[in-house]
């Protein structure tokens, strides 16, 4: 079985072809870094137009890479939400058109489910597992019970972690994309312990019994530290130290939340091989991966973080979700609508303050 996957929900145009034997026959991602850099963030209208400009070429190139034609496909999967709706429409309509023309099953993919199922493409992982989903728009802890079956245990009460990285990076004067640039600069700090002592940063939610996150206070503290730095231009060493301290408190908070969640998971689910998975764009952060690896080691749990290329948005995770759904007969009709919001666990209680990100 081979499934075509199309991803256009944010600023990456992704097209991939993945088999049910987990072979990635093609996986092409075009990042719109240049298009958005001048604006310091993703501009939805520009993103949608860029997806439109590049999708045809990428589709052709993906078929070439796979040495396949549309006729050899068994299904077409496209992100139908959540995300920037203009971009989602571009990929979804392209996917539907191919499915209609080639009489193939269509799979409407929830982008969050694609992040959640990625570790089953890269590793031999059985349900259930615990998932820390950290991206530009979402920060959640979920139990992945099966395809289409999620229990959301927590979410952010304000900013998502990726958003906090991006906004803090911007405050530090770093160019878009903020998260990876902040991580790179933090690596220049020669003395992380001194950096932590120098910058007093809050660790929101640390020690709280509920598993939720909150990051807007951390971002505000970054702003205050940047504002109080002397001179008109920011000193690179100062900013590197601040970035390093920032990553360190993020690691503390995430570790605390995950430790509690892991305890609850092993008690409530008693899985044979308890596993924590981190996925989503922020899962590319090495400091975070290392901290979570250390935590799971001390708790006798396995830890899976997909390879960096499959953490940020890509078509392979969409195609793989297509495979998972198609083999269970979970296909969609061509009148399925694009959804700017699409929670993985619709029964989860909305949190006060969580707004659209719940
Ligand atoms: O999953 P993703 O590619 O797109 C969404 O679905 O949102 O996640 C993008 C987010 C951005 O906020 C980006 O800054 C962040 O992931 N990110 C990182 C790193 N790489 C990407 N944050 C921290 N460290 C990184 N290395
Ligand atoms: Zn994503």
Tab-separated table of C-alpha atoms and ligand atoms in Angstrom:
chain	number	residue	atom	x	y	z
A	1	UNK	CA	0.000	0.000	0.000
A	2	UNK	CA	1.277	3.478	-0.943
A	3	UNK	CA	-0.306	6.724	0.207
A	4	UNK	CA	0.371	10.261	-0.967
A	5	UNK	CA	0.466	12.869	1.811
A	6	UNK	CA	0.092	16.630	1.417
A	7	UNK	CA	0.886	19.149	4.176
A	8	UNK	CA	0.136	22.877	3.806
A	9	UNK	CA	-1.198	23.987	7.190
A	10	UNK	CA	1.508	26.514	8.060
A	11	UNK	CA	4.709	27.642	6.321
A	12	UNK	CA	6.001	24.325	5.025
A	13	UNK	CA	4.772	22.766	1.805
A	14	UNK	CA	5.230	19.034	2.234
A	15	UNK	CA	4.549	16.187	-0.188
A	16	UNK	CA	5.438	12.572	0.524
A	17	UNK	CA	4.684	9.019	-0.488
A	18	UNK	CA	4.804	6.425	2.281
A	19	UNK	CA	4.128	2.682	2.247
A	20	UNK	CA	2.373	0.547	4.832
A	21	UNK	CA	5.733	-1.215	5.310
A	22	UNK	CA	6.982	2.183	6.613
A	23	UNK	CA	9.102	2.875	3.554
A	24	UNK	CA	9.313	6.580	2.833
A	25	UNK	CA	9.413	6.553	-0.966
A	26	UNK	CA	9.550	10.341	-1.208
A	27	UNK	CA	9.477	13.194	1.307
A	28	UNK	CA	9.887	16.722	0.022
A	29	UNK	CA	9.525	19.807	2.183
A	30	UNK	CA	9.779	23.368	0.985
A	31	UNK	CA	10.098	25.908	3.804
A	32	UNK	CA	8.910	29.423	3.141
A	33	UNK	CA	11.674	31.036	5.193
A	34	UNK	CA	12.465	33.807	2.717
A	35	UNK	CA	8.830	34.685	2.090
A	36	UNK	CA	8.130	35.413	5.760
A	37	UNK	CA	11.524	36.548	7.098
A	38	UNK	CA	10.919	40.228	6.321
A	39	UNK	CA	7.770	40.145	8.460
A	40	UNK	CA	9.325	38.322	11.419
A	41	UNK	CA	6.630	35.633	11.360
A	42	UNK	CA	4.254	33.688	9.140
A	43	UNK	CA	1.857	35.830	7.076
A	44	UNK	CA	-1.181	33.609	6.325
A	45	UNK	CA	-2.005	35.087	2.906
A	46	UNK	CA	1.597	34.841	1.721
A	47	UNK	CA	1.778	31.268	3.009
A	48	UNK	CA	-1.342	30.225	1.093
A	49	UNK	CA	-0.055	31.757	-2.142
A	50	UNK	CA	3.356	30.141	-1.732
A	51	UNK	CA	1.738	26.713	-1.219
A	52	UNK	CA	-0.237	27.290	-4.417
A	53	UNK	CA	2.902	28.300	-6.321
A	54	UNK	CA	4.948	25.255	-5.304
A	55	UNK	CA	2.556	22.365	-4.778
A	56	UNK	CA	2.408	21.164	-8.417
A	57	UNK	CA	6.183	21.067	-8.731
A	58	UNK	CA	6.557	19.231	-5.436
A	59	UNK	CA	3.905	16.681	-6.385
A	60	UNK	CA	5.683	15.924	-9.633
A	61	UNK	CA	9.070	15.720	-7.902
A	62	UNK	CA	7.704	13.394	-5.208
A	63	UNK	CA	6.327	10.999	-7.831
A	64	UNK	CA	9.724	11.128	-9.591
A	65	UNK	CA	11.589	10.394	-6.339
A	66	UNK	CA	9.305	7.446	-5.645
A	67	UNK	CA	9.529	6.263	-9.248
A	68	UNK	CA	5.737	6.077	-9.201
A	69	UNK	CA	2.707	7.443	-10.996
A	70	UNK	CA	-0.638	8.487	-9.521
A	71	UNK	CA	-1.992	5.120	-10.712
A	72	UNK	CA	0.242	3.235	-8.293
A	73	UNK	CA	-1.172	5.027	-5.263
A	74	UNK	CA	-3.719	3.437	-2.944
A	75	UNK	CA	-4.933	6.633	-1.320
A	76	UNK	CA	-4.478	10.380	-0.951
A	77	UNK	CA	-4.147	12.041	2.450
A	78	UNK	CA	-4.109	15.789	3.026
A	79	UNK	CA	-4.041	17.968	6.119
A	80	UNK	CA	-7.567	19.362	6.539
A	81	UNK	CA	-6.812	21.230	9.787
A	82	UNK	CA	-6.042	22.648	12.229
A	83	UNK	CA	-3.969	25.453	10.781
A	84	UNK	CA	-3.992	28.603	8.670
A	85	UNK	CA	-7.144	28.046	6.701
A	86	UNK	CA	-5.961	29.499	3.348
A	87	UNK	CA	-3.014	27.131	3.239
A	88	UNK	CA	-5.060	24.168	4.461
A	89	UNK	CA	-7.547	24.760	1.608
A	90	UNK	CA	-4.756	24.687	-0.989
A	91	UNK	CA	-3.431	21.282	0.066
A	92	UNK	CA	-6.835	19.811	0.795
A	93	UNK	CA	-8.265	20.803	-2.600
A	94	UNK	CA	-5.205	19.459	-4.420
A	95	UNK	CA	-5.583	16.158	-2.552
A	96	UNK	CA	-9.297	15.941	-3.259
A	97	UNK	CA	-8.733	16.703	-6.949
A	98	UNK	CA	-6.186	13.890	-7.296
A	99	UNK	CA	-8.455	11.505	-5.375
A	100	UNK	CA	-11.429	12.413	-7.570
A	101	UNK	CA	-9.517	12.198	-10.852
A	102	UNK	CA	-7.841	8.896	-9.981
A	103	UNK	CA	-10.808	7.439	-8.073
A	104	UNK	CA	-8.716	6.956	-4.944
A	105	UNK	CA	-9.838	7.004	-1.311
A	106	UNK	CA	-9.311	10.368	0.369
A	107	UNK	CA	-8.165	10.711	3.975
A	108	UNK	CA	-8.759	14.036	5.759
A	109	UNK	CA	-5.842	14.261	8.174
A	110	UNK	CA	-5.798	16.115	11.464
A	111	UNK	CA	-2.326	17.696	11.532
A	112	UNK	CA	-2.040	17.016	15.280
A	113	UNK	CA	-2.817	13.345	14.766
A	114	UNK	CA	-0.030	13.235	12.187
A	115	UNK	CA	2.456	14.539	14.790
A	116	UNK	CA	1.010	12.043	17.279
A	117	UNK	CA	1.380	9.008	14.991
A	118	UNK	CA	4.852	9.870	13.623
A	119	UNK	CA	6.637	7.628	16.182
A	120	UNK	CA	4.740	4.634	14.796
A	121	UNK	CA	6.316	5.367	11.409
A	122	UNK	CA	9.833	5.667	12.803
A	123	UNK	CA	9.688	3.090	15.614
A	124	UNK	CA	7.806	-0.080	16.408
A	125	UNK	CA	5.477	1.476	18.914
A	126	UNK	CA	2.219	-0.061	20.121
A	127	UNK	CA	-0.751	1.771	21.667
A	128	UNK	CA	-1.168	3.207	24.252
A	129	UNK	CA	1.629	5.714	24.735
A	130	UNK	CA	2.043	9.073	26.405
A	131	UNK	CA	2.588	12.031	24.108
A	132	UNK	CA	4.015	15.471	24.721
A	133	UNK	CA	2.911	17.441	21.681
A	134	UNK	CA	4.836	20.686	21.390
A	135	UNK	CA	4.444	22.815	18.283
A	136	UNK	CA	3.955	26.404	17.227
A	137	UNK	CA	0.254	26.355	18.034
A	138	UNK	CA	-0.174	23.573	20.592
A	139	UNK	CA	1.296	22.317	23.846
A	140	UNK	CA	-0.520	19.285	25.168
A	141	UNK	CA	-0.039	16.046	27.025
A	142	UNK	CA	-2.178	13.272	25.577
A	143	UNK	CA	-2.604	9.555	25.861
A	144	UNK	CA	-2.610	8.056	22.388
A	145	UNK	CA	-4.965	5.088	22.798
A	146	UNK	CA	-5.369	4.283	19.123
A	147	UNK	CA	-5.924	5.842	15.709
A	148	UNK	CA	-8.510	8.579	16.260
A	149	UNK	CA	-8.558	7.863	20.015
A	150	UNK	CA	-6.977	10.441	22.276
A	151	UNK	CA	-7.296	11.541	25.865
A	152	UNK	CA	-6.042	15.076	26.329
A	153	UNK	CA	-4.732	15.416	29.852
A	154	UNK	CA	-3.457	18.966	29.630
A	155	UNK	CA	-2.914	21.974	27.468
A	156	UNK	CA	-1.427	25.430	27.703
A	157	UNK	CA	-3.419	28.115	29.434
A	158	UNK	CA	-1.922	30.798	27.183
A	159	UNK	CA	0.984	30.612	24.702
A	160	UNK	CA	2.118	27.386	23.066
A	161	UNK	CA	5.736	26.445	23.730
A	162	UNK	CA	6.814	27.039	20.113
A	163	UNK	CA	5.079	30.412	20.215
A	164	UNK	CA	6.946	31.242	23.432
A	165	UNK	CA	10.250	30.287	21.775
A	166	UNK	CA	9.412	32.383	18.711
A	167	UNK	CA	8.219	35.447	20.622
A	168	UNK	CA	11.130	35.316	23.069
A	169	UNK	CA	13.562	34.983	20.160
A	170	UNK	CA	12.009	38.038	18.535
A	171	UNK	CA	12.391	39.991	21.784
A	172	UNK	CA	16.049	38.938	21.823
A	173	UNK	CA	16.431	40.399	18.344
A	174	UNK	CA	16.842	37.020	16.660
A	175	UNK	CA	15.564	36.480	13.123
A	176	UNK	CA	12.671	34.247	12.118
A	177	UNK	CA	12.399	31.270	12.600
A	178	UNK	CA	12.848	32.032	16.280
A	179	UNK	CA	12.892	28.597	17.942
A	180	UNK	CA	15.861	27.090	16.097
A	181	UNK	CA	17.795	30.387	16.208
A	182	UNK	CA	17.271	30.707	19.957
A	183	UNK	CA	18.547	27.160	20.431
A	184	UNK	CA	21.619	27.838	18.295
A	185	UNK	CA	22.496	30.973	20.240
A	186	UNK	CA	21.952	29.283	23.610
A	187	UNK	CA	24.665	26.843	22.547
A	188	UNK	CA	27.167	29.735	22.548
A	189	UNK	CA	26.731	30.352	26.289
A	190	UNK	CA	29.925	29.145	28.005
A	191	UNK	CA	28.499	28.891	31.524
A	192	UNK	CA	24.854	27.739	31.763
A	193	UNK	CA	24.874	27.712	35.588
A	194	UNK	CA	26.016	31.334	35.754
A	195	UNK	CA	23.407	32.253	33.129
A	196	UNK	CA	20.645	30.739	35.259
A	197	UNK	CA	21.829	32.645	38.318
A	198	UNK	CA	22.091	35.887	36.403
A	199	UNK	CA	18.597	35.877	34.910
A	200	UNK	CA	15.706	35.356	37.255
A	201	UNK	CA	13.063	33.623	35.117
A	202	UNK	CA	9.743	32.179	36.323
A	203	UNK	CA	8.889	28.496	36.035
A	204	UNK	CA	5.101	28.711	35.579
A	205	UNK	CA	3.001	25.756	36.828
A	206	UNK	CA	6.010	23.995	38.373
A	207	UNK	CA	4.796	21.627	41.097
A	208	UNK	CA	1.097	22.142	40.375
A	209	UNK	CA	-0.977	18.937	40.563
A	210	UNK	CA	-2.882	19.576	37.305
A	211	UNK	CA	-0.784	18.917	34.215
A	212	UNK	CA	-1.359	22.179	32.323
A	213	UNK	CA	1.270	24.575	30.988
A	214	UNK	CA	1.607	28.347	30.957
A	215	UNK	CA	4.294	30.248	29.101
A	216	UNK	CA	3.204	33.873	28.749
A	217	UNK	CA	4.824	34.894	32.071
A	218	UNK	CA	8.138	33.511	30.902
A	219	UNK	CA	7.932	35.532	27.707
A	220	UNK	CA	7.158	38.682	29.735
A	221	UNK	CA	10.188	38.043	31.957
A	222	UNK	CA	12.361	37.724	28.846
A	223	UNK	CA	11.036	41.076	27.688
A	224	UNK	CA	11.916	42.684	31.011
A	225	UNK	CA	15.455	41.298	30.976
A	226	UNK	CA	16.009	42.429	27.385
A	227	UNK	CA	14.637	45.898	28.200
A	228	UNK	CA	16.970	46.253	31.150
A	229	UNK	CA	20.097	45.387	29.157
A	230	UNK	CA	22.403	48.390	28.786
A	231	UNK	CA	23.126	50.169	25.497
A	232	UNK	CA	21.223	50.508	22.233
A	233	UNK	CA	22.394	47.274	20.684
A	234	UNK	CA	22.105	43.945	22.434
A	235	UNK	CA	25.343	42.190	23.280
A	236	UNK	CA	25.505	38.724	21.696
A	237	UNK	CA	27.035	37.098	24.791
A	238	UNK	CA	24.293	38.573	27.001
A	239	UNK	CA	21.577	37.290	24.711
A	240	UNK	CA	23.234	33.879	24.471
A	241	UNK	CA	23.197	33.660	28.275
A	242	UNK	CA	19.536	34.696	28.397
A	243	UNK	CA	18.646	32.152	25.694
A	244	UNK	CA	20.492	29.456	27.631
A	245	UNK	CA	18.684	30.323	30.894
A	246	UNK	CA	15.377	30.366	28.983
A	247	UNK	CA	15.923	26.855	27.620
A	248	UNK	CA	16.882	25.658	31.030
A	249	UNK	CA	13.676	26.843	32.748
A	250	UNK	CA	11.603	25.493	29.868
A	251	UNK	CA	13.265	22.122	30.428
A	252	UNK	CA	12.488	22.321	34.177
A	253	UNK	CA	8.807	23.053	33.589
A	254	UNK	CA	8.352	20.440	30.884
A	255	UNK	CA	10.167	17.821	32.965
A	256	UNK	CA	7.952	18.525	35.972
A	257	UNK	CA	4.751	18.264	33.906
A	258	UNK	CA	5.897	15.105	32.106
A	259	UNK	CA	7.049	13.397	35.303
A	260	UNK	CA	3.578	13.783	36.802
A	261	UNK	CA	1.925	12.655	33.594
A	262	UNK	CA	4.163	9.595	33.388
A	263	UNK	CA	3.278	8.601	36.945
A	264	UNK	CA	-0.413	8.934	36.141
A	265	UNK	CA	-0.004	7.050	32.860
A	266	UNK	CA	1.735	4.047	34.427
A	267	UNK	CA	-0.888	3.913	37.189
A	268	UNK	CA	-3.972	4.292	35.010
A	269	UNK	CA	-2.913	2.331	31.949
A	270	UNK	CA	-0.312	-0.116	33.325
A	271	UNK	CA	1.177	-0.479	29.823
A	272	UNK	CA	3.586	-3.345	29.047
A	273	UNK	CA	6.302	-1.010	27.840
A	274	UNK	CA	5.572	2.507	29.100
A	275	UNK	CA	6.760	5.051	26.552
A	276	UNK	CA	6.920	8.820	26.410
A	277	UNK	CA	6.948	10.376	22.965
A	278	UNK	CA	7.758	13.983	22.181
A	279	UNK	CA	6.638	15.303	18.817
A	280	UNK	CA	5.834	18.529	16.985
A	281	UNK	CA	8.256	21.229	15.847
A	282	UNK	CA	9.693	22.010	19.303
A	283	UNK	CA	10.635	18.336	19.653
A	284	UNK	CA	13.570	19.267	17.407
A	285	UNK	CA	15.096	21.107	20.385
A	286	UNK	CA	18.111	19.119	21.555
A	287	UNK	CA	18.104	20.504	25.108
A	288	UNK	CA	14.496	19.388	25.514
A	289	UNK	CA	15.158	15.955	23.996
A	290	UNK	CA	18.131	15.403	26.299
A	291	UNK	CA	16.189	16.416	29.393
A	292	UNK	CA	13.290	14.125	28.556
A	293	UNK	CA	15.676	11.271	27.787
A	294	UNK	CA	17.216	11.747	31.253
A	295	UNK	CA	13.800	11.837	32.919
A	296	UNK	CA	12.542	8.666	31.251
A	297	UNK	CA	15.816	6.883	32.078
A	298	UNK	CA	15.302	7.587	35.777
A	299	UNK	CA	11.695	6.383	35.556
A	300	UNK	CA	12.389	3.204	33.609
A	301	UNK	CA	10.306	4.350	30.682
A	302	UNK	CA	11.226	4.326	27.020
A	303	UNK	CA	11.606	7.613	25.226
A	304	UNK	CA	10.997	8.281	21.555
A	305	UNK	CA	11.678	11.499	19.719
A	306	UNK	CA	11.299	11.270	15.939
A	307	UNK	CA	14.304	12.258	13.801
A	308	UNK	CA	14.573	16.044	13.435
A	309	UNK	CA	13.331	15.975	9.842
A	310	UNK	CA	10.081	14.349	10.951
A	311	UNK	CA	9.523	16.653	13.970
A	312	UNK	CA	8.860	19.820	11.996
A	313	UNK	CA	5.977	19.814	9.547
A	314	UNK	CA	6.364	17.378	6.670
A	315	UNK	CA	4.343	15.332	4.202
A	316	UNK	CA	5.565	11.934	5.450
A	317	UNK	CA	3.646	12.232	8.703
A	318	UNK	CA	0.485	13.055	6.739
A	319	UNK	CA	0.994	10.142	4.341
A	320	UNK	CA	1.666	7.813	7.300
A	321	UNK	CA	-1.530	8.936	9.040
A	322	UNK	CA	-3.227	8.194	5.726
A	323	UNK	CA	-1.795	4.651	5.834
A	324	UNK	CA	-2.911	4.138	9.453
A	325	UNK	CA	-6.454	5.300	8.663
A	326	UNK	CA	-6.788	3.668	5.258
A	327	UNK	CA	-5.944	0.203	6.570
A	328	UNK	CA	-8.684	0.621	9.193
A	329	UNK	CA	-11.151	1.742	6.541
A	330	UNK	CA	-11.290	5.254	8.011
A	331	UNK	CA	-11.645	7.253	4.801
A	332	UNK	CA	-13.506	10.494	4.136
A	333	UNK	CA	-15.887	11.799	1.524
A	334	UNK	CA	-14.842	14.601	-0.794
A	335	UNK	CA	-17.234	17.074	0.830
A	336	UNK	CA	-15.239	17.065	4.079
A	337	UNK	CA	-14.512	20.654	5.182
A	338	UNK	CA	-11.235	22.320	6.164
A	339	UNK	CA	-11.089	23.088	9.879
A	340	UNK	CA	-9.072	25.933	11.430
A	341	UNK	CA	-9.552	24.227	14.813
A	342	UNK	CA	-9.724	20.516	15.293
A	343	UNK	CA	-9.098	19.116	18.773
A	344	UNK	CA	-7.778	15.560	19.039
A	345	UNK	CA	-9.935	14.928	22.074
A	346	UNK	CA	-13.258	16.719	21.589
A	347	UNK	CA	-14.411	15.584	25.034
A	348	UNK	CA	-11.560	17.368	26.849
A	349	UNK	CA	-12.746	20.166	29.067
A	350	UNK	CA	-11.851	23.645	27.813
A	351	UNK	CA	-9.464	25.390	30.197
A	352	UNK	CA	-10.131	28.896	31.360
A	353	UNK	CA	-7.765	31.115	29.415
A	354	UNK	CA	-6.890	28.426	26.901
A	355	UNK	CA	-8.785	30.235	24.145
A	356	UNK	CA	-8.493	28.820	20.664
A	357	UNK	CA	-5.545	26.620	21.518
A	358	UNK	CA	-7.523	24.214	23.719
B	1	LIG	O1	5.101	21.492	14.282
B	1	LIG	P1	5.632	22.731	13.672
B	1	LIG	O2	6.653	22.596	12.566
B	1	LIG	O3	4.471	23.629	13.156
B	1	LIG	C1	3.267	23.691	13.846
B	1	LIG	O4	2.462	22.735	13.684
B	1	LIG	O5	3.111	24.651	14.628
B	1	LIG	O6	6.260	23.600	14.866
B	1	LIG	C2	6.839	24.845	14.622
B	1	LIG	C3	7.364	25.395	15.930
B	1	LIG	C4	7.851	26.828	15.813
B	1	LIG	O7	7.341	27.567	16.893
B	1	LIG	C5	9.361	26.682	15.865
B	1	LIG	O8	10.027	27.818	16.367
B	1	LIG	C6	9.506	25.515	16.796
B	1	LIG	O9	8.504	24.619	16.378
B	1	LIG	N1	10.834	24.912	16.696
B	1	LIG	C7	11.749	24.909	17.699
B	1	LIG	C8	12.907	24.291	17.180
B	1	LIG	N2	12.652	23.925	15.890
B	1	LIG	C9	11.377	24.315	15.620
B	1	LIG	N3	11.675	25.394	18.947
B	1	LIG	C10	12.763	25.237	19.730
B	1	LIG	N4	13.917	24.667	19.312
B	1	LIG	C11	14.041	24.179	18.055
B	1	LIG	N5	15.165	23.601	17.648
B	2	LIG	ZN1	3.057	20.885	13.132
